[in-house]
């Protein structure tokens, strides 16, 4: 299990096991790791731990957060990384094998906020003889910069919305995990489908709202990781803890609605 060793001026103060999915670091007493020093903001940083992986996010602190001597906003933690908050240091240890990599974590599905819909194209004249080739689905006309940096979408083909599957029994506790995907329902990327094949898939708009969908042996879970406000799940705020996803759950993040579903 991952842990942090807190020290100051070379003297070890305490060991903190990262047993929670969201660990808060700051000066105020409600933080999981409290550092009572004026150089530390009330809520200075947060560490998100998903499966065997952790990353740290600066929460807009006054004096900033450094990892290995460099200022960061968000950083994927690796064994022996040293976090510096004021004069205090937190050394990261993790003996478990990583489920992903820093590069994979940065592959976030970028989504735009909904805007005005483009006007429909003019109707093509009817062909006199042979029927015309079918028009490309509207979803295929999404601009190439709408969804970027996603190897998880290879091959990058837009899929039509799947027909509603019949009501299925809940996922068996020890049965195989069914394949799942999310489909964007609003905004410029409406109609796109992303298969959830990786252990960790990030979605959202960096700097505004980002969430992580994790694939675990007992199901799929969504966790808020970045942004001052939480995404919603079926109209309710996601909060700071992980939530299991059920078939046809509705997610709204960065102003864009999407649907989680199990593939038939």
Short mmCIF file of C-alpha atoms in Angstrom, two decimals, residues 32-214:
data_model
loop_
_atom_site.label_atom_id
_atom_site.label_comp_id
_atom_site.label_asym_id
_atom_site.label_seq_id
_atom_site.Cartn_x
_atom_site.Cartn_y
_atom_site.Cartn_z
CA UNK A 32 -6.08 14.06 6.64
CA UNK A 33 -2.47 15.21 6.83
CA UNK A 34 -2.32 18.38 8.92
CA UNK A 35 0.81 20.54 8.68
CA UNK A 36 0.44 23.34 11.21
CA UNK A 37 2.64 25.96 9.57
CA UNK A 38 1.78 29.40 8.20
CA UNK A 39 3.52 28.60 4.90
CA UNK A 40 0.87 25.92 4.33
CA UNK A 41 -2.58 26.86 3.03
CA UNK A 42 -5.75 25.77 4.82
CA UNK A 43 -6.36 23.13 2.13
CA UNK A 44 -3.06 23.00 0.30
CA UNK A 45 -3.09 19.85 -1.84
CA UNK A 46 -4.93 16.57 -2.38
CA UNK A 47 -3.64 13.12 -3.20
CA UNK A 48 -5.96 10.91 -5.25
CA UNK A 49 -5.28 7.16 -4.93
CA UNK A 50 -6.96 4.84 -7.41
CA UNK A 51 -6.10 1.15 -7.41
CA UNK A 52 -2.28 1.10 -6.97
CA UNK A 53 -1.68 4.59 -8.37
CA UNK A 54 -1.62 8.04 -6.78
CA UNK A 55 -1.28 11.57 -8.03
CA UNK A 56 -1.07 14.90 -6.23
CA UNK A 57 -2.97 18.05 -7.16
CA UNK A 58 -2.22 21.53 -5.81
CA UNK A 59 -5.49 23.12 -4.63
CA UNK A 60 -4.56 26.70 -5.55
CA UNK A 61 -2.31 27.11 -2.53
CA UNK A 62 -0.63 30.45 -1.77
CA UNK A 63 2.95 29.16 -1.81
CA UNK A 64 2.54 26.27 -4.22
CA UNK A 65 3.52 22.61 -4.17
CA UNK A 66 6.79 21.14 -5.44
CA UNK A 67 7.72 17.59 -6.40
CA UNK A 68 11.41 16.71 -6.75
CA UNK A 69 12.26 20.41 -6.68
CA UNK A 70 9.85 21.48 -9.43
CA UNK A 71 6.53 23.36 -8.98
CA UNK A 72 3.49 21.32 -10.03
CA UNK A 73 -0.24 21.71 -10.44
CA UNK A 74 -0.87 18.00 -10.90
CA UNK A 75 1.69 15.20 -10.79
CA UNK A 76 1.52 11.42 -11.17
CA UNK A 77 3.47 10.06 -8.19
CA UNK A 78 6.20 7.46 -8.53
CA UNK A 79 8.21 5.67 -5.85
CA UNK A 80 10.65 7.92 -3.97
CA UNK A 81 9.12 11.18 -5.25
CA UNK A 82 9.58 13.96 -2.69
CA UNK A 83 6.71 16.43 -2.21
CA UNK A 84 7.67 19.80 -0.74
CA UNK A 85 5.05 21.95 1.03
CA UNK A 86 6.68 24.89 2.74
CA UNK A 87 9.63 23.51 4.73
CA UNK A 88 7.96 20.12 5.12
CA UNK A 89 8.68 17.15 2.89
CA UNK A 90 6.58 14.08 2.16
CA UNK A 91 8.38 11.14 0.55
CA UNK A 92 6.17 8.77 -1.45
CA UNK A 93 6.62 5.01 -1.18
CA UNK A 94 4.64 2.35 -3.05
CA UNK A 95 5.64 -1.32 -3.31
CA UNK A 96 2.59 -2.34 -5.38
CA UNK A 97 2.91 -2.55 -9.18
CA UNK A 98 1.45 0.44 -11.01
CA UNK A 99 -1.85 -0.05 -12.87
CA UNK A 100 -1.13 2.76 -15.35
CA UNK A 101 1.52 5.35 -16.17
CA UNK A 102 1.94 9.10 -16.06
CA UNK A 103 1.48 9.23 -19.83
CA UNK A 104 -1.76 7.23 -19.67
CA UNK A 105 -3.14 9.46 -16.94
CA UNK A 106 -2.61 12.55 -19.10
CA UNK A 107 -4.71 11.04 -21.91
CA UNK A 108 -7.88 12.84 -20.92
CA UNK A 109 -11.00 12.85 -23.06
CA UNK A 110 -11.30 16.59 -23.74
CA UNK A 111 -14.86 17.81 -24.02
CA UNK A 112 -16.23 21.22 -24.87
CA UNK A 113 -19.09 22.99 -23.19
CA UNK A 114 -22.30 22.93 -25.27
CA UNK A 115 -22.49 25.69 -27.85
CA UNK A 116 -24.80 26.68 -30.67
CA UNK A 117 -25.52 23.79 -32.97
CA UNK A 118 -24.19 24.07 -36.51
CA UNK A 119 -26.87 24.71 -39.16
CA UNK A 120 -27.93 21.57 -41.02
CA UNK A 121 -26.30 21.05 -44.44
CA UNK A 122 -28.48 21.75 -47.52
CA UNK A 123 -30.34 18.75 -48.84
CA UNK A 124 -28.57 17.03 -51.73
CA UNK A 125 -30.54 16.67 -55.00
CA UNK A 126 -32.04 13.25 -55.56
CA UNK A 127 -30.01 10.96 -57.81
CA UNK A 128 -31.81 10.10 -61.08
CA UNK A 129 -30.94 6.40 -61.04
CA UNK A 130 -28.80 4.55 -58.53
CA UNK A 131 -29.43 5.50 -54.90
CA UNK A 132 -26.88 7.87 -53.43
CA UNK A 133 -24.35 6.62 -50.90
CA UNK A 134 -25.61 7.08 -47.33
CA UNK A 135 -24.53 10.34 -45.70
CA UNK A 136 -21.90 10.16 -42.98
CA UNK A 137 -23.40 10.15 -39.49
CA UNK A 138 -23.50 13.57 -37.89
CA UNK A 139 -21.14 12.45 -35.14
CA UNK A 140 -18.39 11.86 -37.73
CA UNK A 141 -18.36 15.56 -38.58
CA UNK A 142 -17.03 16.53 -35.15
CA UNK A 143 -13.83 18.59 -35.50
CA UNK A 144 -10.58 16.72 -34.84
CA UNK A 145 -9.65 18.82 -31.81
CA UNK A 146 -12.79 17.92 -29.86
CA UNK A 147 -11.39 14.70 -28.43
CA UNK A 148 -7.60 14.49 -28.23
CA UNK A 149 -4.80 12.42 -26.75
CA UNK A 150 -6.92 9.32 -26.30
CA UNK A 151 -5.25 6.05 -27.28
CA UNK A 152 -8.21 4.45 -25.56
CA UNK A 153 -10.32 5.47 -28.57
CA UNK A 154 -8.09 3.70 -31.15
CA UNK A 155 -9.22 2.95 -33.78
CA UNK A 156 -10.81 6.40 -33.69
CA UNK A 157 -14.13 5.54 -35.22
CA UNK A 158 -17.38 7.14 -34.22
CA UNK A 159 -19.91 4.55 -33.25
CA UNK A 160 -23.66 5.00 -33.48
CA UNK A 161 -25.66 4.94 -30.31
CA UNK A 162 -26.29 1.33 -29.29
CA UNK A 163 -29.88 0.17 -29.08
CA UNK A 164 -31.16 0.06 -25.49
CA UNK A 165 -30.25 -3.38 -24.14
CA UNK A 166 -32.85 -5.40 -22.30
CA UNK A 167 -32.87 -5.05 -18.55
CA UNK A 168 -30.03 -7.14 -17.20
CA UNK A 169 -29.49 -8.74 -13.88
CA UNK A 170 -27.01 -6.98 -11.59
CA UNK A 171 -23.36 -7.87 -12.19
CA UNK A 172 -22.54 -11.10 -10.43
CA UNK A 173 -20.01 -10.63 -7.69
CA UNK A 174 -17.67 -13.33 -9.00
CA UNK A 175 -18.68 -13.35 -12.68
CA UNK A 176 -16.73 -11.79 -15.56
CA UNK A 177 -16.92 -8.01 -15.75
CA UNK A 178 -18.97 -6.98 -18.81
CA UNK A 179 -17.51 -4.56 -21.34
CA UNK A 180 -18.73 -0.99 -20.94
CA UNK A 181 -18.55 2.40 -22.65
CA UNK A 182 -19.69 5.99 -22.32
CA UNK A 183 -21.48 7.99 -24.99
CA UNK A 184 -21.44 11.79 -25.19
CA UNK A 185 -25.02 13.09 -25.43
CA UNK A 186 -24.55 16.88 -25.67
CA UNK A 187 -22.07 19.47 -26.87
CA UNK A 188 -19.82 19.46 -29.91
CA UNK A 189 -18.81 15.81 -29.40
CA UNK A 190 -22.39 14.49 -29.18
CA UNK A 191 -22.62 10.98 -30.56
CA UNK A 192 -19.08 9.90 -29.75
CA UNK A 193 -18.63 6.62 -27.91
CA UNK A 194 -15.60 5.71 -25.81
CA UNK A 195 -14.96 2.07 -24.86
CA UNK A 196 -13.75 1.70 -21.27
CA UNK A 197 -11.02 -0.84 -21.98
CA UNK A 198 -8.31 0.61 -19.72
CA UNK A 199 -8.03 0.27 -15.95
CA UNK A 200 -8.16 4.05 -15.68
CA UNK A 201 -9.86 6.48 -18.10
CA UNK A 202 -9.96 10.22 -17.42
CA UNK A 203 -12.76 12.39 -18.80
CA UNK A 204 -13.56 16.08 -18.61
CA UNK A 205 -11.97 19.44 -19.26
CA UNK A 206 -8.60 20.07 -17.55
CA UNK A 207 -8.67 23.16 -15.36
CA UNK A 208 -12.47 22.98 -15.04
CA UNK A 209 -13.64 19.47 -14.16
CA UNK A 210 -11.95 16.08 -14.53
CA UNK A 211 -13.11 12.68 -13.31
CA UNK A 212 -11.62 9.19 -13.51
CA UNK A 213 -13.52 6.03 -14.40
CA UNK A 214 -11.76 2.96 -13.01
#
